[in-house]
Coordinates of C-alpha atoms and ligand atoms in Angstrom, one line a residue:
M1095 CA 91.9 79.2 77.0
T1096 CA 88.4 79.7 78.1
E1097 CA 86.8 83.1 77.9
S1098 CA 85.6 84.1 81.3
G1099 CA 84.5 87.7 81.0
G1100 CA 86.1 88.3 84.3
W1101 CA 86.2 86.3 87.5
Q1102 CA 85.4 82.6 87.3
N1103 CA 83.5 80.8 89.9
D1104 CA 84.7 77.3 89.5
G1105 CA 81.9 74.8 90.2
G1106 CA 80.5 77.3 92.7
R1107 CA 83.4 76.6 95.1
M1108 CA 86.5 78.6 94.4
M1109 CA 87.3 81.9 92.6
S1110 CA 89.7 81.1 89.6
V1111 CA 92.0 84.1 89.0
P1112 CA 92.0 85.1 85.2
V1113 CA 94.9 86.2 83.0
L1114 CA 94.6 89.3 80.9
V1115 CA 95.5 89.1 77.2
G1116 CA 94.7 92.0 75.0
E1117 CA 91.2 93.1 76.2
R1118 CA 90.1 89.7 77.4
W1119 CA 90.1 88.3 80.9
V1120 CA 90.5 84.5 80.4
V1121 CA 90.7 81.6 82.7
P1122 CA 93.3 79.4 80.9
T1123 CA 93.1 75.7 80.6
V1124 CA 96.3 74.6 82.6
S1125 CA 97.2 71.4 84.4
A1126 CA 98.5 73.0 87.6
W1127 CA 96.8 75.4 89.9
G1128 CA 98.2 77.4 93.0
S1129 CA 96.4 78.4 96.1
V1130 CA 95.8 82.0 97.3
F1131 CA 95.4 82.2 101.1
N1132 CA 94.1 84.7 103.6
P1133 CA 97.1 84.3 105.7
S1134 CA 95.4 85.7 108.8
L1135 CA 93.0 82.8 108.7
G1136 CA 95.0 80.2 106.9
E1137 CA 92.1 79.8 104.5
E1138 CA 92.4 79.3 100.8
I1139 CA 90.4 82.3 99.1
A1140 CA 91.2 81.7 95.4
R1141 CA 93.0 79.5 93.0
V1142 CA 95.5 80.7 90.5
P1143 CA 96.5 79.1 87.2
M1144 CA 100.1 78.1 86.9
C1145 CA 100.8 79.3 83.3
G1146 CA 103.5 78.1 81.0
A1147 CA 104.9 78.8 77.5
A1148 CA 101.5 78.6 75.9
E1149 CA 99.9 81.4 77.9
V1150 CA 103.1 83.5 77.7
E1151 CA 103.0 83.2 73.9
V1152 CA 99.4 84.6 73.7
A1153 CA 100.3 87.4 76.1
V1154 CA 103.4 88.3 74.0
Q1155 CA 101.4 88.4 70.8
A1156 CA 98.8 90.7 72.4
A1157 CA 101.5 93.0 73.7
A1158 CA 103.5 93.0 70.4
A1159 CA 100.4 93.9 68.5
A1160 CA 99.5 96.8 70.8
F1161 CA 103.1 98.1 70.7
T1162 CA 102.7 99.2 67.1
T1163 CA 100.1 101.8 68.0
W1164 CA 101.0 102.6 71.6
S1165 CA 104.7 103.3 70.8
K1166 CA 103.5 106.0 68.3
T1167 CA 101.0 107.6 70.7
A1168 CA 101.9 111.1 71.6
A1169 CA 103.6 111.5 74.9
P1170 CA 100.9 113.9 76.4
A1171 CA 98.2 111.2 75.3
R1172 CA 100.2 108.5 77.2
A1173 CA 100.5 110.9 80.2
A1174 CA 96.7 111.5 80.0
K1175 CA 96.2 107.7 80.7
M1176 CA 98.5 107.9 83.7
F1177 CA 96.5 110.8 85.1
A1178 CA 93.3 108.8 84.6
F1179 CA 94.9 105.7 86.2
K1180 CA 96.1 107.8 89.2
A1181 CA 92.5 109.1 89.7
Q1182 CA 91.2 105.5 89.6
L1183 CA 93.8 104.3 92.2
E1184 CA 92.9 107.3 94.4
S1185 CA 89.1 106.6 94.2
H1186 CA 89.7 102.9 94.9
F1187 CA 92.4 103.4 97.5
E1188 CA 90.6 101.8 100.5
E1189 CA 89.4 98.9 98.4
L1190 CA 92.9 98.2 97.2
A1191 CA 94.3 98.3 100.7
A1192 CA 91.6 96.0 102.0
L1193 CA 92.4 93.4 99.2
I1194 CA 96.1 93.6 100.0
T1195 CA 95.4 92.9 103.7
R1196 CA 93.2 90.0 102.7
E1197 CA 95.7 88.2 100.4
N1198 CA 99.0 89.3 102.0
G1199 CA 98.1 89.6 105.7
K1200 CA 99.7 93.0 106.4
T1201 CA 97.8 95.5 108.5
L1202 CA 95.4 97.9 106.9
E1203 CA 97.8 100.8 107.6
E1204 CA 100.7 99.0 106.0
A1205 CA 98.5 98.1 103.0
R1206 CA 97.6 101.8 102.6
G1207 CA 101.4 102.6 102.6
D1208 CA 101.8 99.8 99.9
V1209 CA 99.2 101.5 97.7
R1210 CA 100.4 105.0 98.3
R1211 CA 103.9 104.3 97.5
G1212 CA 102.7 102.8 94.2
I1213 CA 100.5 105.8 93.4
E1214 CA 103.6 108.0 93.8
V1215 CA 105.2 106.1 90.9
V1216 CA 102.1 106.7 88.7
D1217 CA 102.4 110.3 89.8
F1218 CA 106.0 110.3 88.6
A1219 CA 105.1 108.7 85.3
C1220 CA 102.5 111.4 84.6
G1221 CA 105.5 113.6 83.9
I1222 CA 106.7 111.4 81.0
S1223 CA 106.6 114.3 78.4
H1224 CA 109.5 115.9 80.4
L1225 CA 111.2 112.8 81.6
C1226 CA 111.7 111.3 78.0
K1227 CA 113.2 114.6 76.6
G1228 CA 116.5 114.3 74.8
E1229 CA 119.5 116.6 74.5
T1230 CA 120.6 118.9 71.7
L1231 CA 124.0 120.2 70.7
P1232 CA 123.8 122.5 67.7
Q1233 CA 127.0 122.6 65.6
V1234 CA 128.4 119.4 67.2
A1235 CA 130.6 119.4 64.1
D1236 CA 130.9 121.9 61.3
G1237 CA 127.4 122.4 59.9
I1238 CA 126.1 119.4 61.9
D1239 CA 123.5 119.4 64.7
G1240 CA 123.3 116.6 67.2
V1241 CA 120.0 115.5 68.9
T1242 CA 119.3 112.6 71.1
M1243 CA 115.9 111.0 71.5
R1244 CA 114.7 108.2 73.9
E1245 CA 112.5 105.6 72.3
P1246 CA 110.6 102.7 73.8
I1247 CA 112.2 99.3 73.5
G1248 CA 109.2 97.0 72.9
V1249 CA 107.4 94.4 75.0
C1250 CA 108.7 94.4 78.6
A1251 CA 107.9 92.0 81.4
G1252 CA 107.8 92.3 85.2
I1253 CA 108.0 89.5 87.7
T1254 CA 107.1 90.5 91.3
P1255 CA 107.2 89.2 94.9
F1256 CA 104.5 88.6 97.4
N1257 CA 105.4 91.2 99.9
F1258 CA 104.2 94.4 98.2
P1259 CA 101.3 93.4 96.0
A1260 CA 100.6 96.9 94.8
M1261 CA 103.8 98.9 95.2
V1262 CA 106.2 96.6 93.4
P1263 CA 104.1 96.0 90.3
L1264 CA 103.6 99.8 90.2
W1265 CA 107.4 100.3 90.4
M1266 CA 107.4 98.8 86.9
F1267 CA 104.5 98.9 84.5
P1268 CA 103.5 102.6 84.8
I1269 CA 106.9 103.8 83.9
A1270 CA 107.4 101.2 81.1
I1271 CA 104.0 102.0 79.6
A1272 CA 104.3 105.8 79.9
C1273 CA 107.6 105.4 78.0
G1274 CA 105.6 103.9 75.1
N1275 CA 106.2 100.2 75.8
T1276 CA 103.7 97.4 76.3
F1277 CA 103.9 95.2 79.3
I1278 CA 103.3 91.7 80.6
L1279 CA 103.1 91.4 84.4
K1280 CA 103.7 88.1 86.2
P1281 CA 102.7 88.9 89.8
S1282 CA 103.5 86.6 92.7
E1283 CA 101.2 83.6 92.5
K1284 CA 100.7 84.1 96.3
V1285 CA 99.1 87.6 95.9
P1286 CA 97.6 87.8 92.3
L1287 CA 94.3 89.5 93.3
T1288 CA 95.7 93.0 93.8
A1289 CA 97.6 92.9 90.4
V1290 CA 94.4 91.8 88.6
R1291 CA 92.5 94.8 90.3
L1292 CA 95.2 97.2 89.3
A1293 CA 94.9 96.1 85.7
E1294 CA 91.1 96.3 85.8
L1295 CA 91.4 99.9 87.0
F1296 CA 93.9 100.8 84.4
L1297 CA 91.6 99.5 81.6
E1298 CA 88.7 101.4 83.1
A1299 CA 91.0 104.5 82.9
G1300 CA 91.1 104.0 79.1
L1301 CA 94.4 102.1 78.6
P1302 CA 94.1 100.5 75.1
P1303 CA 93.8 96.7 75.1
G1304 CA 97.1 94.8 74.9
V1305 CA 99.2 97.6 76.4
L1306 CA 99.0 95.8 79.8
N1307 CA 98.7 92.0 80.1
I1308 CA 98.9 89.6 83.0
V1309 CA 99.9 85.9 83.3
H1310 CA 100.2 84.0 86.5
G1311 CA 102.4 81.2 87.8
G1312 CA 105.9 80.4 89.0
R1313 CA 109.1 79.1 87.5
E1314 CA 107.6 77.8 84.3
A1315 CA 105.9 81.1 83.4
V1316 CA 109.0 83.0 84.5
D1317 CA 111.3 80.8 82.3
A1318 CA 109.0 81.2 79.4
L1319 CA 109.2 85.1 79.7
L1320 CA 113.0 84.9 80.0
E1321 CA 113.4 82.8 76.9
H1322 CA 110.9 84.4 74.7
P1323 CA 112.5 86.3 71.8
G1324 CA 109.6 88.7 71.5
I1325 CA 110.4 90.3 75.0
A1326 CA 112.9 93.1 75.1
A1327 CA 113.4 93.7 78.8
I1328 CA 112.8 91.9 82.2
S1329 CA 112.2 93.6 85.5
F1330 CA 112.4 91.4 88.5
V1331 CA 112.0 91.8 92.2
G1332 CA 112.2 88.9 94.7
S1333 CA 114.8 86.7 96.4
T1334 CA 118.5 86.7 95.5
R1335 CA 118.5 83.1 94.4
V1336 CA 115.7 83.8 91.8
A1337 CA 117.1 87.3 90.9
E1338 CA 120.4 85.8 89.9
H1339 CA 118.6 83.1 87.8
V1340 CA 116.5 85.7 86.1
Y1341 CA 119.5 87.9 85.4
V1342 CA 121.7 85.0 84.0
I1343 CA 118.9 83.5 81.8
G1344 CA 117.5 86.8 80.7
C1345 CA 120.9 88.2 79.6
R1346 CA 121.7 84.9 77.9
H1347 CA 118.6 85.5 75.8
G1348 CA 119.7 89.0 74.8
K1349 CA 117.4 91.0 77.0
R1350 CA 118.1 94.0 79.3
V1351 CA 117.5 92.8 82.8
Q1352 CA 117.1 94.6 86.2
A1353 CA 116.8 92.1 89.0
A1354 CA 116.4 93.2 92.6
G1355 CA 117.0 90.6 95.3
G1356 CA 117.0 89.9 99.0
A1357 CA 118.7 91.7 101.8
K1358 CA 120.0 91.7 105.4
N1359 CA 119.8 95.3 106.5
V1360 CA 121.8 96.7 109.4
M1361 CA 120.7 99.3 112.0
I1362 CA 123.5 100.8 114.2
V1363 CA 122.6 102.6 117.4
M1364 CA 125.2 104.9 118.8
P1365 CA 125.3 105.8 122.5
D1366 CA 124.3 109.4 121.8
A1367 CA 121.1 108.4 120.0
D1368 CA 117.6 109.6 121.0
L1369 CA 116.6 106.2 122.3
D1370 CA 112.8 106.7 122.5
A1371 CA 112.7 107.8 118.8
T1372 CA 115.2 105.1 117.9
T1373 CA 113.2 102.4 119.6
R1374 CA 110.0 103.4 117.7
A1375 CA 111.9 103.5 114.4
I1376 CA 113.5 100.1 115.1
M1377 CA 110.2 98.5 116.0
G1378 CA 108.7 99.6 112.7
A1379 CA 111.8 98.6 110.6
A1380 CA 112.0 95.1 112.2
F1381 CA 108.4 94.1 112.8
G1382 CA 106.4 96.1 110.2
C1383 CA 104.9 93.9 107.7
A1384 CA 105.9 91.0 110.0
G1385 CA 109.5 91.5 108.9
Q1386 CA 108.6 90.7 105.3
R1387 CA 110.2 93.7 103.7
C1388 CA 113.4 93.9 101.6
M1389 CA 114.2 97.0 103.6
A1390 CA 113.3 95.5 107.0
G1391 CA 116.0 96.1 109.6
S1392 CA 117.0 92.7 110.8
I1393 CA 120.5 93.2 112.3
L1394 CA 120.7 95.6 115.3
M1395 CA 124.1 96.8 116.3
G1396 CA 124.1 98.5 119.7
V1397 CA 127.4 100.3 120.2
G1398 CA 128.7 100.7 123.9
D1399 CA 126.0 101.7 126.4
A1400 CA 123.3 101.8 123.7
A1401 CA 123.2 98.0 123.6
P1402 CA 121.5 97.1 127.0
Q1403 CA 119.4 100.2 126.9
V1404 CA 117.9 99.7 123.5
R1405 CA 117.5 95.9 124.2
D1406 CA 115.4 96.7 127.2
R1407 CA 113.2 99.2 125.5
L1408 CA 112.6 96.9 122.5
A1409 CA 111.6 94.0 124.9
A1410 CA 109.1 96.4 126.5
A1411 CA 107.8 97.5 123.1
I1412 CA 107.4 93.9 121.9
D1413 CA 105.4 93.0 125.0
K1414 CA 102.8 95.7 123.9
L1415 CA 102.5 94.6 120.3
V1416 CA 99.0 93.4 119.3
I1417 CA 99.3 90.5 117.0
G1418 CA 96.2 89.2 115.2
D1419 CA 93.8 88.9 112.2
T1420 CA 94.5 92.0 110.2
S1421 CA 91.3 91.8 108.3
A1422 CA 89.0 91.7 111.4
N1423 CA 91.1 93.5 114.0
P1424 CA 92.0 97.1 113.2
K1425 CA 94.0 97.3 116.3
A1426 CA 96.4 94.6 115.2
D1427 CA 100.1 96.0 115.0
M1428 CA 101.4 93.0 113.3
G1429 CA 99.9 90.3 111.1
P1430 CA 100.9 86.9 109.9
V1431 CA 103.6 85.8 107.5
I1432 CA 102.6 84.8 104.0
D1433 CA 102.1 81.0 104.4
S1434 CA 102.9 78.0 106.4
A1435 CA 106.1 77.2 104.6
S1436 CA 107.4 80.7 105.5
R1437 CA 106.3 80.2 109.1
E1438 CA 108.2 76.8 109.3
R1439 CA 111.3 78.3 107.6
I1440 CA 111.4 81.2 110.1
L1441 CA 110.8 79.0 113.1
R1442 CA 113.7 76.8 111.9
S1443 CA 116.0 80.0 111.7
I1444 CA 115.1 80.8 115.2
E1445 CA 115.9 77.3 116.5
L1446 CA 119.3 77.6 114.7
G1447 CA 119.9 80.9 116.5
V1448 CA 119.2 79.3 119.8
A1449 CA 121.4 76.3 119.0
E1450 CA 124.3 78.6 117.9
G1451 CA 124.2 80.3 121.3
A1452 CA 122.4 83.6 120.8
A1453 CA 120.3 84.8 123.7
L1454 CA 116.6 84.7 122.9
V1455 CA 115.1 87.8 124.6
R1456 CA 111.5 87.6 123.2
G1457 CA 109.4 85.5 121.0
G1458 CA 110.7 82.4 119.2
Q1459 CA 107.4 80.6 118.7
H1460 CA 104.4 80.1 116.5
E1461 CA 101.5 82.2 117.8
S1462 CA 99.0 79.5 118.5
Q1463 CA 95.8 81.6 119.1
S1464 CA 94.8 81.3 115.4
R1465 CA 94.8 79.1 112.4
G1466 CA 96.7 81.8 110.5
F1467 CA 100.4 81.8 109.7
F1468 CA 101.7 83.8 112.7
V1469 CA 105.2 83.9 114.2
S1470 CA 105.7 85.9 117.4
P1471 CA 108.0 88.9 117.2
T1472 CA 111.4 87.7 118.1
L1473 CA 114.5 89.5 119.5
F1474 CA 118.0 87.9 119.9
D1475 CA 120.8 89.5 121.8
Q1476 CA 124.6 88.5 122.1
A1477 CA 124.7 87.2 118.6
S1478 CA 128.0 87.1 116.6
P1479 CA 128.4 88.1 113.0
G1480 CA 129.1 84.5 111.8
M1481 CA 125.8 83.1 113.1
H1482 CA 123.1 82.0 110.7
I1483 CA 120.6 84.5 112.2
A1484 CA 123.2 87.4 111.6
R1485 CA 124.0 86.3 108.0
E1486 CA 121.0 85.0 106.2
E1487 CA 117.8 86.8 105.1
I1488 CA 115.0 85.4 107.4
F1489 CA 112.2 87.5 106.0
G1490 CA 110.1 87.2 109.1
P1491 CA 109.7 89.1 112.4
V1492 CA 113.2 88.3 113.8
L1493 CA 115.6 91.0 115.0
T1494 CA 119.2 90.0 115.8
M1495 CA 121.3 92.1 118.1
L1496 CA 125.1 92.3 117.9
R1497 CA 127.4 94.3 120.2
P1498 CA 130.3 95.8 118.3
R1499 CA 133.0 97.7 120.2
D1500 CA 132.7 100.9 118.3
L1501 CA 131.5 102.5 115.0
D1502 CA 134.5 101.2 113.1
E1503 CA 133.8 97.6 114.1
A1504 CA 130.0 98.1 113.4
I1505 CA 130.8 99.3 109.8
A1506 CA 133.2 96.5 109.4
W1507 CA 130.7 93.9 110.4
A1508 CA 128.0 95.6 108.2
N1509 CA 130.3 95.4 105.2
R1510 CA 130.9 91.6 105.7
N1511 CA 127.2 91.3 104.7
P1512 CA 127.1 90.0 101.1
Y1513 CA 123.7 92.0 100.5
G1514 CA 123.5 95.7 99.9
N1515 CA 120.0 97.1 100.0
G1516 CA 120.0 99.3 103.2
A1517 CA 121.7 100.4 106.4
V1518 CA 120.8 102.9 109.0
I1519 CA 122.5 104.7 111.8
F1520 CA 120.9 106.4 114.8
T1521 CA 123.0 109.2 116.3
N1522 CA 123.2 112.8 117.3
S1523 CA 126.7 113.1 115.9
G1524 CA 127.1 114.6 112.4
G1525 CA 130.7 113.1 112.3
A1526 CA 129.5 109.5 113.0
A1527 CA 126.7 109.9 110.5
R1528 CA 129.1 111.2 107.8
Q1529 CA 131.6 108.4 108.5
F1530 CA 128.8 105.8 108.2
A1531 CA 127.2 107.2 105.1
R1532 CA 130.5 107.4 103.3
E1533 CA 131.9 103.9 104.4
V1534 CA 128.9 101.6 104.4
Q1535 CA 128.7 99.4 101.4
C1536 CA 125.0 99.6 100.3
G1537 CA 122.8 101.6 98.2
M1538 CA 120.2 103.0 100.5
V1539 CA 121.3 104.7 103.7
G1540 CA 119.3 106.1 106.5
V1541 CA 120.4 108.6 109.2
N1542 CA 117.8 108.6 112.2
V1543 CA 115.4 107.0 109.7
G1544 CA 114.3 103.3 110.4
V1545 CA 113.7 102.4 106.8
P1546 CA 115.4 104.4 104.0
A1547 CA 112.4 103.5 101.8
P1548 CA 112.4 103.7 98.0
M1549 CA 110.8 107.0 96.9
A1550 CA 109.3 107.4 93.5
A1551 CA 111.6 110.3 92.6
F1552 CA 114.7 108.3 93.2
A1553 CA 115.9 104.9 91.9
F1554 CA 115.9 102.1 94.4
S1555 CA 119.6 101.6 94.6
G1556 CA 120.3 98.1 95.8
W1557 CA 124.0 97.0 95.6
N1558 CA 126.0 93.8 95.8
R1559 CA 123.9 90.6 95.9
S1560 CA 120.8 92.7 96.4
F1561 CA 120.8 93.7 92.8
F1562 CA 121.8 92.3 89.4
G1563 CA 122.1 94.6 86.5
D1564 CA 122.9 98.3 86.0
L1565 CA 119.8 100.5 85.8
H1566 CA 117.6 100.2 88.9
V1567 CA 113.8 100.4 89.1
Q1568 CA 112.0 103.7 89.5
G1569 CA 113.1 107.3 89.1
I1570 CA 115.1 108.4 86.1
E1571 CA 117.0 105.1 86.0
G1572 CA 113.5 103.4 85.4
V1573 CA 112.9 105.8 82.5
M1574 CA 116.4 104.9 81.0
F1575 CA 115.8 101.2 81.5
Y1576 CA 112.6 101.3 79.5
T1577 CA 113.9 103.5 76.7
R1578 CA 116.9 103.4 74.4
Q1579 CA 118.7 106.3 73.1
K1580 CA 119.0 107.3 69.4
I1581 CA 121.5 110.0 68.4
V1582 CA 120.6 112.0 65.3
L1583 CA 123.3 114.0 63.5
S1584 CA 121.9 116.3 60.9
R1585 CA 123.4 118.5 58.2
W1586 CA 121.1 120.8 56.3
D1587 CA 122.4 123.0 53.5
N1588 CA 120.4 125.9 52.9
A1589 CA 119.4 125.3 49.3
Y1590 CA 117.1 128.4 49.0
R1591 CA 119.9 130.5 50.2
R1592 CA 122.2 129.1 47.4
T1593 CA 119.5 129.6 44.7
Q1594 CA 119.2 133.2 45.8
G1595 CA 122.9 133.6 45.4
W1596 CA 123.3 134.5 49.1
Ligands
LIG2068 P1 110.6 84.8 95.3 O1 112.0 85.0 94.7 O2 110.3 83.5 95.9 O3 109.5 85.1 94.1 C1 109.6 86.3 93.4 C2 109.0 85.9 92.0 O4 109.8 84.9 91.4 C3 107.5 85.4 92.1 O5 106.8 86.0 91.0 C4 107.7 84.0 91.9 O6 106.6 83.3 91.2 C5 109.0 83.9 91.0 N1 109.7 82.6 91.3 C6 109.8 82.0 92.4 N2 110.7 80.8 92.3 C7 111.1 80.9 91.0 C8 112.1 80.1 90.3 N3 112.7 79.1 90.9 N4 112.3 80.5 89.0 C9 111.7 81.5 88.5 N5 110.8 82.3 89.1 C10 110.5 82.0 90.4 O7 110.4 86.0 96.3 P2 109.2 86.2 97.4 O8 109.2 85.1 98.3 O9 107.9 86.4 96.5 O10 109.5 87.6 97.9 C11 110.4 87.7 99.0 C12 111.8 88.1 98.6 O11 111.8 89.2 97.7 C13 112.7 88.4 99.7 O12 114.0 87.9 99.4 C14 112.8 90.0 99.6 O13 113.9 90.6 100.1 C15 112.7 90.2 98.1 N6 112.4 91.5 97.8 C16 113.3 92.4 97.3 C17 112.9 93.7 97.0 C18 114.0 94.6 96.4 O14 113.6 95.7 95.9 N7 115.3 94.3 96.5 C19 111.6 94.1 97.2 C20 110.7 93.2 97.7 C21 111.0 91.9 98.0

């Protein structure tokens, strides 16, 4: 590895993104490099080293060395680092949001939400002294007291996707580190810049060297993390295909694994719904972040009269959407997708929808006014549950409308979906909402809420093929994932009492 002392200007042309091992920012000597783009412009803005086993080895050594001291650091002292990190994030809030917009392409407003949701997890981790407390049962047996304690598990690793460059890494490492673990983050190679900046801010907040490390890359780096005997736990967020791979290989190597995958989230509109509020919520859920959210609403089920009404309102709202360069145009409502491969994949899905006979109401094409990776917001109607566009995660600005007979049929269709992140209903009927919440087979349910978004105080409860593992990210489940329980049974005879003849 070459010591860089920070960012490396490679021959005066392109920024090379460094890894973080211990206290050193280093540009590793690797044979393969990836490209980081500004998706609004379709321009390469940095190059990222595609790390492998050698770089992972160095990071594990740094994290393991730091674990010896960090795991013994008092809980309030660990919490103090979280408070300082939170202050750093608040004071660099706008800078982080702008960086996310630059490398991911989402609007500035969406990028602010990305940072804010992440800060809320740091806020949660500030309470670690309380969150890590155990339980006691005096006299669990005659003369014996029982106490439980939660202890850190060692070096943990996190592998994250491109769509939330700040929030998803922040779901993981603040809680893991607050619990007394050390951490290796492998951010998406498509958006490594935000992760690097988060780590810089944490170090500036006084985090000891080696507690947080960063490596970059794709499958090779991930497999090295999954197979390394020095890593105790893996947190993964990304597509279902890779989540399953991470779960299987990580478990085979004796690690605890939490692996969150893709989704196909359903939105049901009942005839009694408030259609103006519902249309606004659906527009945000379907086209926010250009549809690149694991909680994006991508299937719309209009029940009865709701179907034609909501379709017409959505078509009118789509016509008003401003699509454009999110770095330059603060009025843009929707930005590009992440790269040209995503754009081509989304356009192919749209072609399949047309070929299978769904009615294309709006969109369907590449937005040609720019060199960026744009796809126009697309609405299909009259689709059927077996079609590609109703079954597969498209991960782009494509909304597919089905017309179930009634709520029973809508729930039955929703439950044929193999994923299980989220589903929402729009209605004014408590009975319909209750039936839906009880019968729908997924972990995050919304009632008159477009996106039942993950909140730091709760776990993000994906089900079915949207999650592999047991304990989910965030909330108390996150604390349990990053700690293991010790049960101490103690018998203390009172020797002094005996010597006194009591
Ligand atoms: P992805 O699965 O392609 O990549 C995720 C991570 O895995 C990245 O760090 C990437 O480098 C790595 N990776 C990619 N291919 C790999 C391989 N073959 N072997 C090992 N590692 C590999 O996902 P993405 O395109 O970055 O993100 C979009 C996906 O993430 C969507 O499916 C979306 O639904 C999902 N997602 C899920 C959640 C959730 O909480 N369930 C949240 C955000 C995104």
